[in-house]
Amino acid sequence: MLWLYGQFMHIDASEASPAEGYLSALEKHPRGSSEDITIETKDRPIIRTQKEVHGIYYQIVDRLLDVFILSDAYDTRQLRNDTMSALQLFHNSTGWYSDCVWLVTKAFSKLPESSSLCQYLIKSWALLWHGKEVTGEFAHDMTALSTAFLVPVLCLTAKRESDGGECKSQLKQELDEWCTFHEHPDEEEKRVCKEKRETNRPFFRNFILACTEIAIREDTNITQDSLVRAP
C-alpha cells in the first residue's frame, strides 16, 4: 500500500506531461464536440479525436475502480475514501459522471452493492437518466446490469422526474458533497476530512494523474463508440 501511495506522489505532474495534457483536455472540452484536440507535451503536440480522449476518460475511471476493488479486498478504509475523493474530484473538474454500462457491471460484480462506489454509481446514473425509451444496443447491454443497480436507479429517476426538481438537487448535492461517499467512523473524522479538502487536493490530483498515465500507457481500443452510455 505504501508503494501504491508513493506512485501518486512521484508522477510527472508538469504542464507538459502527456497525463496532464489529457486531463486538461478532458476538463476543457465538453463531451459531444466533434473537433480534434491538440494535447501539448514536452516532446511534441499530440492530435487526438474527441472519441480517443473520451475513451481515455473511461479508462481513468476504470483504473480508479481497480484501486477501489483492491482497497476493498484488503479492507483498507482510508484508500477507499481516498479513491472516492479522487473520483469525485475527477468528475467535478470534468463535469462528467461514470455513465457507462460495463463500468457498472464490473463494479457490481466485484464489490458489495452497499459499497460507497456502487452507491455513487447509482446516484450518478439517477441524476443522468433522462427517461428515454431504452432501445437498440443500450437495451441489449441493460440485460447485464443487476437489479441491485437498476431498481434504485429507476426509483430515484421516477422521483426526480415527478417532484419538481427537489430530488435532482439532492442528488447533485450528494454527488458534490465531499464526505457523502466516505466511510467515517465519527463526526470528528468527517469534520477534519472536510477541513483538509483543499490542502489534500494536490494529492488527489496526482492520484488522478497516476491513473491517467496508466490509461495512456495501456492505450487500449476503448473509445466512445465502443462504450454504451446511459441515454
PDB file of C-alpha atoms in Angstrom:
ATOM      1  CA  MET A   1       0.000   0.000   0.000  1.00  0.00           C
ATOM      2  CA  LEU A   2       2.858   2.402   0.759  1.00  0.00           C
ATOM      3  CA  TRP A   3       4.262   1.747  -2.720  1.00  0.00           C
ATOM      4  CA  LEU A   4       0.865   2.470  -4.266  1.00  0.00           C
ATOM      5  CA  TYR A   5       0.580   5.779  -2.442  1.00  0.00           C
ATOM      6  CA  GLY A   6       4.117   6.605  -3.491  1.00  0.00           C
ATOM      7  CA  GLN A   7       3.183   6.353  -7.138  1.00  0.00           C
ATOM      8  CA  PHE A   8       0.610   9.107  -6.668  1.00  0.00           C
ATOM      9  CA  MET A   9       3.188  11.430  -5.169  1.00  0.00           C
ATOM     10  CA  HIS A  10       6.051  10.914  -7.635  1.00  0.00           C
ATOM     11  CA  ILE A  11       4.496  11.152 -11.065  1.00  0.00           C
ATOM     12  CA  ASP A  12       5.301  13.765 -13.667  1.00  0.00           C
ATOM     13  CA  ALA A  13       2.669  16.405 -12.953  1.00  0.00           C
ATOM     14  CA  SER A  14       4.241  19.110 -15.108  1.00  0.00           C
ATOM     15  CA  GLU A  15       2.023  21.023 -17.502  1.00  0.00           C
ATOM     16  CA  ALA A  16       3.887  19.429 -20.427  1.00  0.00           C
ATOM     17  CA  SER A  17       3.363  15.804 -19.373  1.00  0.00           C
ATOM     18  CA  PRO A  18       1.037  13.644 -21.506  1.00  0.00           C
ATOM     19  CA  ALA A  19      -1.058  12.806 -18.436  1.00  0.00           C
ATOM     20  CA  GLU A  20      -1.594  16.469 -17.619  1.00  0.00           C
ATOM     21  CA  GLY A  21      -2.299  17.163 -21.283  1.00  0.00           C
ATOM     22  CA  TYR A  22      -5.037  14.542 -21.477  1.00  0.00           C
ATOM     23  CA  LEU A  23      -6.535  15.544 -18.146  1.00  0.00           C
ATOM     24  CA  SER A  24      -6.587  19.206 -19.156  1.00  0.00           C
ATOM     25  CA  ALA A  25      -8.252  18.244 -22.435  1.00  0.00           C
ATOM     26  CA  LEU A  26     -10.998  16.416 -20.556  1.00  0.00           C
ATOM     27  CA  GLU A  27     -11.531  19.452 -18.355  1.00  0.00           C
ATOM     28  CA  LYS A  28     -11.621  21.955 -21.207  1.00  0.00           C
ATOM     29  CA  HIS A  29     -13.511  20.148 -23.969  1.00  0.00           C
ATOM     30  CA  PRO A  30     -17.144  19.180 -23.385  1.00  0.00           C
ATOM     31  CA  ARG A  31     -18.364  15.788 -24.449  1.00  0.00           C
ATOM     32  CA  GLY A  32     -20.237  15.920 -27.725  1.00  0.00           C
ATOM     33  CA  SER A  33     -17.850  18.244 -29.538  1.00  0.00           C
ATOM     34  CA  SER A  34     -16.588  16.887 -32.861  1.00  0.00           C
ATOM     35  CA  GLU A  35     -13.339  18.828 -33.128  1.00  0.00           C
ATOM     36  CA  ASP A  36      -9.929  17.203 -32.800  1.00  0.00           C
ATOM     37  CA  ILE A  37      -7.899  18.074 -29.715  1.00  0.00           C
ATOM     38  CA  THR A  38      -4.255  19.122 -29.605  1.00  0.00           C
ATOM     39  CA  ILE A  39      -2.543  17.885 -26.455  1.00  0.00           C
ATOM     40  CA  GLU A  40       0.666  19.766 -25.734  1.00  0.00           C
ATOM     41  CA  THR A  41       3.508  17.690 -24.272  1.00  0.00           C
ATOM     42  CA  LYS A  42       7.204  18.321 -23.683  1.00  0.00           C
ATOM     43  CA  ASP A  43       8.120  16.112 -26.649  1.00  0.00           C
ATOM     44  CA  ARG A  44       5.593  17.091 -29.302  1.00  0.00           C
ATOM     45  CA  PRO A  45       1.951  18.043 -29.741  1.00  0.00           C
ATOM     46  CA  ILE A  46      -0.395  15.056 -29.879  1.00  0.00           C
ATOM     47  CA  ILE A  47      -3.513  15.229 -32.028  1.00  0.00           C
ATOM     48  CA  ARG A  48      -6.407  13.150 -30.732  1.00  0.00           C
ATOM     49  CA  THR A  49     -10.037  12.933 -31.725  1.00  0.00           C
ATOM     50  CA  GLN A  50     -12.753  13.597 -29.177  1.00  0.00           C
ATOM     51  CA  LYS A  51     -13.560   9.878 -29.233  1.00  0.00           C
ATOM     52  CA  GLU A  52      -9.996   8.966 -28.298  1.00  0.00           C
ATOM     53  CA  VAL A  53      -9.834  11.485 -25.464  1.00  0.00           C
ATOM     54  CA  HIS A  54     -13.215  10.390 -24.160  1.00  0.00           C
ATOM     55  CA  GLY A  55     -12.022   6.794 -24.334  1.00  0.00           C
ATOM     56  CA  ILE A  56      -9.153   7.774 -22.031  1.00  0.00           C
ATOM     57  CA  TYR A  57     -11.744   9.201 -19.625  1.00  0.00           C
ATOM     58  CA  TYR A  58     -13.408   5.820 -19.181  1.00  0.00           C
ATOM     59  CA  GLN A  59     -10.051   4.117 -18.775  1.00  0.00           C
ATOM     60  CA  ILE A  60      -9.133   6.568 -15.995  1.00  0.00           C
ATOM     61  CA  VAL A  61     -12.367   5.753 -14.177  1.00  0.00           C
ATOM     62  CA  ASP A  62     -11.654   2.056 -14.712  1.00  0.00           C
ATOM     63  CA  ARG A  63      -8.231   2.449 -13.075  1.00  0.00           C
ATOM     64  CA  LEU A  64      -9.847   4.229 -10.107  1.00  0.00           C
ATOM     65  CA  LEU A  65     -12.321   1.364  -9.912  1.00  0.00           C
ATOM     66  CA  ASP A  66      -9.426  -1.116  -9.842  1.00  0.00           C
ATOM     67  CA  VAL A  67      -7.856   0.726  -6.911  1.00  0.00           C
ATOM     68  CA  PHE A  68     -11.166   0.727  -5.050  1.00  0.00           C
ATOM     69  CA  ILE A  69     -11.598  -3.010  -5.668  1.00  0.00           C
ATOM     70  CA  LEU A  70      -8.076  -3.572  -4.313  1.00  0.00           C
ATOM     71  CA  SER A  71      -8.769  -1.454  -1.238  1.00  0.00           C
ATOM     72  CA  ASP A  72     -11.991  -3.360  -0.619  1.00  0.00           C
ATOM     73  CA  ALA A  73     -10.267  -6.731  -0.975  1.00  0.00           C
ATOM     74  CA  TYR A  74      -7.697  -5.717   1.650  1.00  0.00           C
ATOM     75  CA  ASP A  75     -10.270  -3.815   3.736  1.00  0.00           C
ATOM     76  CA  THR A  76      -8.309  -0.562   3.607  1.00  0.00           C
ATOM     77  CA  ARG A  77     -10.813   2.103   4.565  1.00  0.00           C
ATOM     78  CA  GLN A  78      -8.516   5.086   4.027  1.00  0.00           C
ATOM     79  CA  LEU A  79      -7.677   4.028   0.490  1.00  0.00           C
ATOM     80  CA  ARG A  80     -11.370   3.541  -0.266  1.00  0.00           C
ATOM     81  CA  ASN A  81     -12.036   7.065   0.981  1.00  0.00           C
ATOM     82  CA  ASP A  82      -9.118   8.480  -0.999  1.00  0.00           C
ATOM     83  CA  THR A  83     -10.285   6.735  -4.160  1.00  0.00           C
ATOM     84  CA  MET A  84     -13.763   8.181  -3.781  1.00  0.00           C
ATOM     85  CA  SER A  85     -12.261  11.637  -3.227  1.00  0.00           C
ATOM     86  CA  ALA A  86     -10.216  11.293  -6.413  1.00  0.00           C
ATOM     87  CA  LEU A  87     -13.254  10.075  -8.351  1.00  0.00           C
ATOM     88  CA  GLN A  88     -15.379  12.971  -7.117  1.00  0.00           C
ATOM     89  CA  LEU A  89     -12.646  15.492  -7.908  1.00  0.00           C
ATOM     90  CA  PHE A  90     -12.240  13.996 -11.386  1.00  0.00           C
ATOM     91  CA  HIS A  91     -15.953  14.198 -12.092  1.00  0.00           C
ATOM     92  CA  ASN A  92     -16.276  17.688 -10.636  1.00  0.00           C
ATOM     93  CA  SER A  93     -13.356  19.022 -12.683  1.00  0.00           C
ATOM     94  CA  THR A  94     -14.516  17.437 -15.950  1.00  0.00           C
ATOM     95  CA  GLY A  95     -18.269  17.784 -15.453  1.00  0.00           C
ATOM     96  CA  TRP A  96     -18.754  14.100 -16.288  1.00  0.00           C
ATOM     97  CA  TYR A  97     -20.105  11.108 -14.415  1.00  0.00           C
ATOM     98  CA  SER A  98     -19.425   7.401 -14.955  1.00  0.00           C
ATOM     99  CA  ASP A  99     -22.424   6.680 -17.182  1.00  0.00           C
ATOM    100  CA  CYS A 100     -21.051   3.503 -18.708  1.00  0.00           C
ATOM    101  CA  VAL A 101     -22.649   0.045 -18.644  1.00  0.00           C
ATOM    102  CA  TRP A 102     -19.502  -2.060 -18.491  1.00  0.00           C
ATOM    103  CA  LEU A 103     -18.061   0.001 -15.611  1.00  0.00           C
ATOM    104  CA  VAL A 104     -21.260  -0.515 -13.632  1.00  0.00           C
ATOM    105  CA  THR A 105     -21.278  -4.231 -14.445  1.00  0.00           C
ATOM    106  CA  LYS A 106     -17.671  -4.558 -13.298  1.00  0.00           C
ATOM    107  CA  ALA A 107     -18.268  -2.613 -10.085  1.00  0.00           C
ATOM    108  CA  PHE A 108     -21.339  -4.600  -9.061  1.00  0.00           C
ATOM    109  CA  SER A 109     -19.656  -7.916  -9.884  1.00  0.00           C
ATOM    110  CA  LYS A 110     -16.539  -7.124  -7.834  1.00  0.00           C
ATOM    111  CA  LEU A 111     -17.910  -5.075  -4.940  1.00  0.00           C
ATOM    112  CA  PRO A 112     -20.706  -5.286  -2.371  1.00  0.00           C
ATOM    113  CA  GLU A 113     -23.724  -3.357  -3.618  1.00  0.00           C
ATOM    114  CA  SER A 114     -23.605  -1.380  -0.367  1.00  0.00           C
ATOM    115  CA  SER A 115     -20.077  -0.118  -1.112  1.00  0.00           C
ATOM    116  CA  SER A 116     -19.639   3.613  -1.450  1.00  0.00           C
ATOM    117  CA  LEU A 117     -18.531   3.332  -5.075  1.00  0.00           C
ATOM    118  CA  CYS A 118     -21.584   1.288  -6.077  1.00  0.00           C
ATOM    119  CA  GLN A 119     -23.838   3.761  -4.291  1.00  0.00           C
ATOM    120  CA  TYR A 120     -22.059   6.591  -6.082  1.00  0.00           C
ATOM    121  CA  LEU A 121     -22.778   4.951  -9.436  1.00  0.00           C
ATOM    122  CA  ILE A 122     -26.446   4.557  -8.522  1.00  0.00           C
ATOM    123  CA  LYS A 123     -26.759   8.237  -7.605  1.00  0.00           C
ATOM    124  CA  SER A 124     -24.863   9.460 -10.680  1.00  0.00           C
ATOM    125  CA  TRP A 125     -26.977   7.369 -13.062  1.00  0.00           C
ATOM    126  CA  ALA A 126     -30.163   8.504 -11.329  1.00  0.00           C
ATOM    127  CA  LEU A 127     -29.065  12.091 -11.905  1.00  0.00           C
ATOM    128  CA  LEU A 128     -28.236  11.487 -15.590  1.00  0.00           C
ATOM    129  CA  TRP A 129     -31.112   9.275 -16.674  1.00  0.00           C
ATOM    130  CA  HIS A 130     -33.482  11.133 -18.995  1.00  0.00           C
ATOM    131  CA  GLY A 131     -36.309   8.627 -19.096  1.00  0.00           C
ATOM    132  CA  LYS A 132     -35.895   7.995 -22.813  1.00  0.00           C
ATOM    133  CA  GLU A 133     -37.088   4.772 -24.331  1.00  0.00           C
ATOM    134  CA  VAL A 134     -34.482   2.043 -23.950  1.00  0.00           C
ATOM    135  CA  THR A 135     -33.809   0.600 -27.394  1.00  0.00           C
ATOM    136  CA  GLY A 136     -31.117  -0.872 -29.606  1.00  0.00           C
ATOM    137  CA  GLU A 137     -27.622  -1.564 -28.311  1.00  0.00           C
ATOM    138  CA  PHE A 138     -28.298   0.102 -24.989  1.00  0.00           C
ATOM    139  CA  ALA A 139     -31.341  -2.109 -24.387  1.00  0.00           C
ATOM    140  CA  HIS A 140     -29.213  -5.181 -25.091  1.00  0.00           C
ATOM    141  CA  ASP A 141     -26.491  -4.100 -22.668  1.00  0.00           C
ATOM    142  CA  MET A 142     -29.040  -3.286 -19.977  1.00  0.00           C
ATOM    143  CA  THR A 143     -29.531  -7.024 -19.531  1.00  0.00           C
ATOM    144  CA  ALA A 144     -26.052  -7.182 -17.986  1.00  0.00           C
ATOM    145  CA  LEU A 145     -26.987  -4.768 -15.198  1.00  0.00           C
ATOM    146  CA  SER A 146     -28.011  -6.208 -11.852  1.00  0.00           C
ATOM    147  CA  THR A 147     -31.346  -5.488 -10.208  1.00  0.00           C
ATOM    148  CA  ALA A 148     -29.377  -4.186  -7.220  1.00  0.00           C
ATOM    149  CA  PHE A 149     -28.335  -1.345  -9.507  1.00  0.00           C
ATOM    150  CA  LEU A 150     -31.366  -0.908 -11.747  1.00  0.00           C
ATOM    151  CA  VAL A 151     -34.116  -0.860  -9.122  1.00  0.00           C
ATOM    152  CA  PRO A 152     -32.758   2.060  -7.048  1.00  0.00           C
ATOM    153  CA  VAL A 153     -31.769   3.942 -10.212  1.00  0.00           C
ATOM    154  CA  LEU A 154     -35.265   3.645 -11.673  1.00  0.00           C
ATOM    155  CA  CYS A 155     -36.922   4.543  -8.363  1.00  0.00           C
ATOM    156  CA  LEU A 156     -34.756   7.635  -7.928  1.00  0.00           C
ATOM    157  CA  THR A 157     -35.276   8.607 -11.561  1.00  0.00           C
ATOM    158  CA  ALA A 158     -39.047   8.378 -11.206  1.00  0.00           C
ATOM    159  CA  LYS A 159     -38.876  10.526  -8.090  1.00  0.00           C
ATOM    160  CA  ARG A 160     -36.566  13.018  -9.797  1.00  0.00           C
ATOM    161  CA  GLU A 161     -38.943  13.457 -12.719  1.00  0.00           C
ATOM    162  CA  SER A 162     -42.044  13.921 -10.581  1.00  0.00           C
ATOM    163  CA  ASP A 163     -41.083  16.138  -7.648  1.00  0.00           C
ATOM    164  CA  GLY A 164     -40.324  19.403  -9.414  1.00  0.00           C
ATOM    165  CA  GLY A 165     -36.550  19.279  -9.090  1.00  0.00           C
ATOM    166  CA  GLU A 166     -36.116  18.556  -5.381  1.00  0.00           C
ATOM    167  CA  CYS A 167     -34.700  15.063  -5.913  1.00  0.00           C
ATOM    168  CA  LYS A 168     -32.392  16.292  -8.677  1.00  0.00           C
ATOM    169  CA  SER A 169     -30.978  18.984  -6.405  1.00  0.00           C
ATOM    170  CA  GLN A 170     -30.499  16.470  -3.613  1.00  0.00           C
ATOM    171  CA  LEU A 171     -28.704  14.013  -5.902  1.00  0.00           C
ATOM    172  CA  LYS A 172     -26.394  16.746  -7.198  1.00  0.00           C
ATOM    173  CA  GLN A 173     -25.647  17.875  -3.659  1.00  0.00           C
ATOM    174  CA  GLU A 174     -24.846  14.338  -2.525  1.00  0.00           C
ATOM    175  CA  LEU A 175     -22.558  13.742  -5.504  1.00  0.00           C
ATOM    176  CA  ASP A 176     -20.712  17.007  -4.865  1.00  0.00           C
ATOM    177  CA  GLU A 177     -20.547  16.717  -1.074  1.00  0.00           C
ATOM    178  CA  TRP A 178     -17.017  15.726  -0.064  1.00  0.00           C
ATOM    179  CA  CYS A 179     -17.822  13.107   2.572  1.00  0.00           C
ATOM    180  CA  THR A 180     -21.089  11.625   1.298  1.00  0.00           C
ATOM    181  CA  PHE A 181     -19.282   8.564  -0.026  1.00  0.00           C
ATOM    182  CA  HIS A 182     -16.590   8.326   2.641  1.00  0.00           C
ATOM    183  CA  GLU A 183     -16.547   5.834   5.478  1.00  0.00           C
ATOM    184  CA  HIS A 184     -16.007   7.958   8.588  1.00  0.00           C
ATOM    185  CA  PRO A 185     -16.455   6.289  11.991  1.00  0.00           C
ATOM    186  CA  ASP A 186     -17.441   9.545  13.686  1.00  0.00           C
ATOM    187  CA  GLU A 187     -18.299  13.190  13.095  1.00  0.00           C
ATOM    188  CA  GLU A 188     -14.878  14.385  14.230  1.00  0.00           C
ATOM    189  CA  GLU A 189     -13.078  12.499  11.471  1.00  0.00           C
ATOM    190  CA  LYS A 190     -15.609  13.801   8.960  1.00  0.00           C
ATOM    191  CA  ARG A 191     -15.006  17.362  10.152  1.00  0.00           C
ATOM    192  CA  VAL A 192     -11.236  17.002   9.792  1.00  0.00           C
ATOM    193  CA  CYS A 193     -11.643  15.432   6.350  1.00  0.00           C
ATOM    194  CA  LYS A 194     -13.719  18.362   5.127  1.00  0.00           C
ATOM    195  CA  GLU A 195     -11.277  20.875   6.574  1.00  0.00           C
ATOM    196  CA  LYS A 196      -8.367  19.244   4.738  1.00  0.00           C
ATOM    197  CA  ARG A 197     -10.145  19.050   1.393  1.00  0.00           C
ATOM    198  CA  GLU A 198      -8.261  21.911  -0.247  1.00  0.00           C
ATOM    199  CA  THR A 199      -4.967  21.017   1.434  1.00  0.00           C
ATOM    200  CA  ASN A 200      -5.210  17.466   0.094  1.00  0.00           C
ATOM    201  CA  ARG A 201      -6.316  18.480  -3.401  1.00  0.00           C
ATOM    202  CA  PRO A 202      -2.770  18.159  -4.900  1.00  0.00           C
ATOM    203  CA  PHE A 203      -2.573  14.585  -3.583  1.00  0.00           C
ATOM    204  CA  PHE A 204      -5.876  13.634  -5.202  1.00  0.00           C
ATOM    205  CA  ARG A 205      -4.861  15.436  -8.393  1.00  0.00           C
ATOM    206  CA  ASN A 206      -1.739  13.260  -8.514  1.00  0.00           C
ATOM    207  CA  PHE A 207      -3.905  10.231  -7.798  1.00  0.00           C
ATOM    208  CA  ILE A 208      -5.918  11.031 -10.940  1.00  0.00           C
ATOM    209  CA  LEU A 209      -2.781  11.784 -12.956  1.00  0.00           C
ATOM    210  CA  ALA A 210      -1.298   8.420 -11.955  1.00  0.00           C
ATOM    211  CA  CYS A 211      -4.416   6.695 -13.277  1.00  0.00           C
ATOM    212  CA  THR A 212      -4.221   8.849 -16.410  1.00  0.00           C
ATOM    213  CA  GLU A 213      -0.622   7.786 -17.033  1.00  0.00           C
ATOM    214  CA  ILE A 214      -1.615   4.129 -16.767  1.00  0.00           C
ATOM    215  CA  ALA A 215      -4.544   4.697 -19.131  1.00  0.00           C
ATOM    216  CA  ILE A 216      -2.256   6.348 -21.684  1.00  0.00           C
ATOM    217  CA  ARG A 217       0.348   3.589 -21.446  1.00  0.00           C
ATOM    218  CA  GLU A 218      -2.250   0.892 -21.930  1.00  0.00           C
ATOM    219  CA  ASP A 219      -3.960   2.951 -24.653  1.00  0.00           C
ATOM    220  CA  THR A 220      -6.485   0.232 -25.447  1.00  0.00           C
ATOM    221  CA  ASN A 221      -9.037   0.446 -28.230  1.00  0.00           C
ATOM    222  CA  ILE A 222     -11.734   1.646 -25.845  1.00  0.00           C
ATOM    223  CA  THR A 223     -13.348   4.672 -27.444  1.00  0.00           C
ATOM    224  CA  GLN A 224     -16.667   6.380 -27.102  1.00  0.00           C
ATOM    225  CA  ASP A 225     -18.030   4.274 -29.975  1.00  0.00           C
ATOM    226  CA  SER A 226     -17.311   1.012 -28.152  1.00  0.00           C
ATOM    227  CA  LEU A 227     -18.929   2.130 -24.917  1.00  0.00           C
ATOM    228  CA  VAL A 228     -22.613   2.137 -24.099  1.00  0.00           C
ATOM    229  CA  ARG A 229     -23.708   5.092 -22.004  1.00  0.00           C
ATOM    230  CA  ALA A 230     -26.951   5.887 -20.288  1.00  0.00           C
ATOM    231  CA  PRO A 231     -29.480   7.552 -22.612  1.00  0.00           C
TER     232      PRO A 231
END
